Coordinates of C-alpha atoms in Angstrom, one line a residue:
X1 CA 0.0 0.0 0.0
X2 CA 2.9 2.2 0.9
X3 CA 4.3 1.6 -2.4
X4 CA 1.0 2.6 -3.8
X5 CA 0.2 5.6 -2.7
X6 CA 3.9 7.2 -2.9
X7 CA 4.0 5.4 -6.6
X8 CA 7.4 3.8 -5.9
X9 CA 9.3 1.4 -8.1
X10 CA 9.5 -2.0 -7.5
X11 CA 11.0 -4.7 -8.0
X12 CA 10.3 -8.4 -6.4
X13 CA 12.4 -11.0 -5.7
X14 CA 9.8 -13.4 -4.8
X15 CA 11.5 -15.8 -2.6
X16 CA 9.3 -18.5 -1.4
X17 CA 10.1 -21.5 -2.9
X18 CA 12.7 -23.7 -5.0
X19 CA 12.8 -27.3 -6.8
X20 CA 9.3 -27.5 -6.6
X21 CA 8.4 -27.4 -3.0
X22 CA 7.9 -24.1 -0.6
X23 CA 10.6 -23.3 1.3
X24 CA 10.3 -24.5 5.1
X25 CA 7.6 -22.8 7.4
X26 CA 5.7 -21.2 4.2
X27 CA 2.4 -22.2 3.5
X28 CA 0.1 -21.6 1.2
X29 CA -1.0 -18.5 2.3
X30 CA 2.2 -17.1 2.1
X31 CA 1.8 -17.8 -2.2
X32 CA -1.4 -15.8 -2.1
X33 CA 0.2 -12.8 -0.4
X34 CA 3.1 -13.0 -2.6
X35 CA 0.5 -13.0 -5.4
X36 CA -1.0 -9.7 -4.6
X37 CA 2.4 -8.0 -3.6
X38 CA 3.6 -9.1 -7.3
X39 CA 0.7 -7.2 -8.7
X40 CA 1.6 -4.4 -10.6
X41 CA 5.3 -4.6 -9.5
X42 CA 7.3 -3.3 -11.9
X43 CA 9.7 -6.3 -12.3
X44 CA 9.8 -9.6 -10.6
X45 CA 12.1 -12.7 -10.8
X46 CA 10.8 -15.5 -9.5
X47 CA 12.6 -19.4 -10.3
X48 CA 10.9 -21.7 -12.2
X49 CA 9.2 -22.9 -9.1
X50 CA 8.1 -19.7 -7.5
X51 CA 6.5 -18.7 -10.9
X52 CA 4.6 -21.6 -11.3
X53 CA 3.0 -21.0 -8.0
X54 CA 2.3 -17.8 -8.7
X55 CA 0.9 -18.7 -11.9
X56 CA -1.6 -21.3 -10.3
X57 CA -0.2 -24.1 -12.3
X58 CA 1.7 -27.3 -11.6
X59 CA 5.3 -27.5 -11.2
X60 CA 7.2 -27.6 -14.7
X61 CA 9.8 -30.4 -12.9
X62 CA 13.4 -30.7 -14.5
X63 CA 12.3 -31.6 -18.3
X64 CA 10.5 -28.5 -20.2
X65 CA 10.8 -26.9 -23.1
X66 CA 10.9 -23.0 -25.0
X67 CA 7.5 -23.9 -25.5
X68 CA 6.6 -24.8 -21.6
X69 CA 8.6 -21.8 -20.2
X70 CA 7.4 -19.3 -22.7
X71 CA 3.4 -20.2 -21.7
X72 CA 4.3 -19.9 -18.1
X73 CA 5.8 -16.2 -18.2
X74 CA 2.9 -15.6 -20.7
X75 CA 0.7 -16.5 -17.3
X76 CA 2.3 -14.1 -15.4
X77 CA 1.4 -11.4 -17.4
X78 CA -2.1 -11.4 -15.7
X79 CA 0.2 -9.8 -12.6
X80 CA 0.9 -6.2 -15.0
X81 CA 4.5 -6.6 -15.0
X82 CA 7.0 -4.6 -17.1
X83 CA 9.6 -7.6 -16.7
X84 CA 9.6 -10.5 -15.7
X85 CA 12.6 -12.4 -15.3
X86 CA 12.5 -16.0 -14.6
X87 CA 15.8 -17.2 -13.1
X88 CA 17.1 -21.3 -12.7
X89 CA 16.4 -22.0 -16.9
X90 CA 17.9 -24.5 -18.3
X91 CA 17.4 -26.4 -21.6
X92 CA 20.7 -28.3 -21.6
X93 CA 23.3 -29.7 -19.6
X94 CA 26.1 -27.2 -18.4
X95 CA 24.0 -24.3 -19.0
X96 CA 21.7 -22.2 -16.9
X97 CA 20.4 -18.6 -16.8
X98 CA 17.0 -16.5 -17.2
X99 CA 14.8 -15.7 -19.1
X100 CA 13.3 -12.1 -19.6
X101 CA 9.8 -11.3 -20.5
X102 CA 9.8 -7.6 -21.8
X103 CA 5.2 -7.3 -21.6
X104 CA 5.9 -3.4 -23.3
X105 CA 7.6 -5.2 -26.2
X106 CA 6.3 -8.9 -25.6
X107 CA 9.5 -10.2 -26.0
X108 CA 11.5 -12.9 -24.5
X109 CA 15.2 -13.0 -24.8
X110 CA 17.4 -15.7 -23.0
X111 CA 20.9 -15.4 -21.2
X112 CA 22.9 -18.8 -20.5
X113 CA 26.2 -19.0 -18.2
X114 CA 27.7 -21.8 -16.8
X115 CA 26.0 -24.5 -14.7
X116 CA 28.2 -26.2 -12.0
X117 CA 27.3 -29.4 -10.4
X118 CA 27.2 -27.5 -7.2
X119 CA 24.2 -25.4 -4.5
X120 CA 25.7 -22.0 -4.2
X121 CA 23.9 -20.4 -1.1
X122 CA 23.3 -16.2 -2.9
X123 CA 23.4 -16.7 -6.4
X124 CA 20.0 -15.5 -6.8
X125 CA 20.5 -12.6 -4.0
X126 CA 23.5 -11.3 -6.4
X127 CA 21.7 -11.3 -9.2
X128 CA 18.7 -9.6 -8.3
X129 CA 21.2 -7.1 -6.9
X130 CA 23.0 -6.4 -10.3
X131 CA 19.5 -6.3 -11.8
X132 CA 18.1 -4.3 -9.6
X133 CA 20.9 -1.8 -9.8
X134 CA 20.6 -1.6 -13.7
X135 CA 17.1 -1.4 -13.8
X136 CA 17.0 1.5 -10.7
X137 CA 19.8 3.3 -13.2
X138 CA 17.6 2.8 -16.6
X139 CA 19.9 0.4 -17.8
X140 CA 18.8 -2.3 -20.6
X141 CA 17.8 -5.5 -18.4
X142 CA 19.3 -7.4 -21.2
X143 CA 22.0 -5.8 -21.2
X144 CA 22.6 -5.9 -17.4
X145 CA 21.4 -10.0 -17.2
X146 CA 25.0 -10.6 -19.4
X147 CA 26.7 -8.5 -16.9
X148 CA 25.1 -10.0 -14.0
X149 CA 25.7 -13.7 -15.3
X150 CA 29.5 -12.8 -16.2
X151 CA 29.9 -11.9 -12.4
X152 CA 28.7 -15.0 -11.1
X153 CA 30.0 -17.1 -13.1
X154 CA 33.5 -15.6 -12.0
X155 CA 32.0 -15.7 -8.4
X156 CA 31.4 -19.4 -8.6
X157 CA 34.7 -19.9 -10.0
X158 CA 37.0 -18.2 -7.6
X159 CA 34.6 -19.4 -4.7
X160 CA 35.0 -23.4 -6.6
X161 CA 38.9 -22.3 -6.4
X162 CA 39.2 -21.8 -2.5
X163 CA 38.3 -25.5 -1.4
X164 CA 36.0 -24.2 1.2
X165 CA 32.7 -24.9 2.4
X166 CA 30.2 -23.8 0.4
X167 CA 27.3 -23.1 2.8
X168 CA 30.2 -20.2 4.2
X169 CA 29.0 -18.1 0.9
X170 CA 30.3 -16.4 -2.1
X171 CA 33.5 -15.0 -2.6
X172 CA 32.4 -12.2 -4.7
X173 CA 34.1 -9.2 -3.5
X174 CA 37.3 -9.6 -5.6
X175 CA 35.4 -8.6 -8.5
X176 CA 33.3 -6.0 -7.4
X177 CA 35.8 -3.1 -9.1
X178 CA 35.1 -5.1 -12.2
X179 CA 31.5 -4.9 -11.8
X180 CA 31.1 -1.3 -11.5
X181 CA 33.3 -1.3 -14.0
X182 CA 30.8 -2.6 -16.6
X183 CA 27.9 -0.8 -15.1
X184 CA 29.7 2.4 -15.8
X185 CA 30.3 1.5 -19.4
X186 CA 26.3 0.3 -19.8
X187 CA 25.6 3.5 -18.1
X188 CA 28.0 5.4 -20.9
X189 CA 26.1 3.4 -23.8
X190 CA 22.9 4.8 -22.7
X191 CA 23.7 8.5 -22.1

């Protein structure tokens, strides 16, 4: 309501659920709020799972297609989104990414990176973040999704490198200079 009346921006991470199960202590309940807070929000990125639940359909599971992805973000355009960026795709081995629904344009364009065979705890958190930031600077969210991908994936590599636990995070810092880096010259593009 806040949002609302002050006509803010936003953009929802709508973190609820993963590999086709809520997350532990959600309930159903929690879906239909998420639901109405999605409505109208000017981008969301929900994972495969999360969308389908908002959606009101069954899970996708592992094997889908274009096809099945492409009807499900054409579902969520019943929620008034500018974007919607569904994170987690994957159509073959070694490969994963998003895909971006532009509703103004009603286009969807795809950005792959490298899958590893590993659960990195934040990979979704940092790339909401680098979205976030392009789309709060006016930034082309395609544009900023290769960006964001090329960041991780270094992030996964350098965190793959140090032989450490994973559930102690990403070791993403070394590369934030670089990151700027590249948002300054998307920034430059668009001026």
């Amino acid at each position: 309501e806040f949002a609302k009346q002050r006509k803010l921006v936003r953009f929802v991470d709508p973190i609820m659920a993963d590999n086709g199960r809520l997350y532990a202590g959600y309930q159903q309940d929690f879906v239909t709020v998420m639901q109405q807070f999605c409505q109208n929000a000017d981008v969301i990125t929900p994972n495969i799972t999360e969308a389908c639940l908002l959606a009101d359909v069954p899970y996708l599971g592992e094997d889908y297609t274009r096809k099945d992805i492409e009807e499900l973000l054409l579902r969520l355009e019943k929620f008034h989104n500018k974007h919607v960026i569904l994170t987690g795709v994957s159509f073959e081995t070694g490969q994963i990414g998003l895909a971006h629904f532009n509703q103004q344009s009603g286009n969807i364009t795809y950005h792959m990176s490298k899958a590893y065979p590993h659960h990195f705890f934040g990979t979704g958190d940092l790339l909401c973040a680098v979205l976030g930031a392009g789309y709060f600077h006016g930034l082309s969210l395609d544009k900023t999704a290769e960006v964001a991908l090329d960041f991780i994936d270094k992030t996964l590599q350098l965190t793959l490198e140090l032989k450490r636990d994973l559930k102690l995070g990403l070791c993403y810092e070394p590369y934030l200079l670089d990151l700027a880096i590249q948002m300054k010259h998307l920034k430059e593009e668009k001026e």
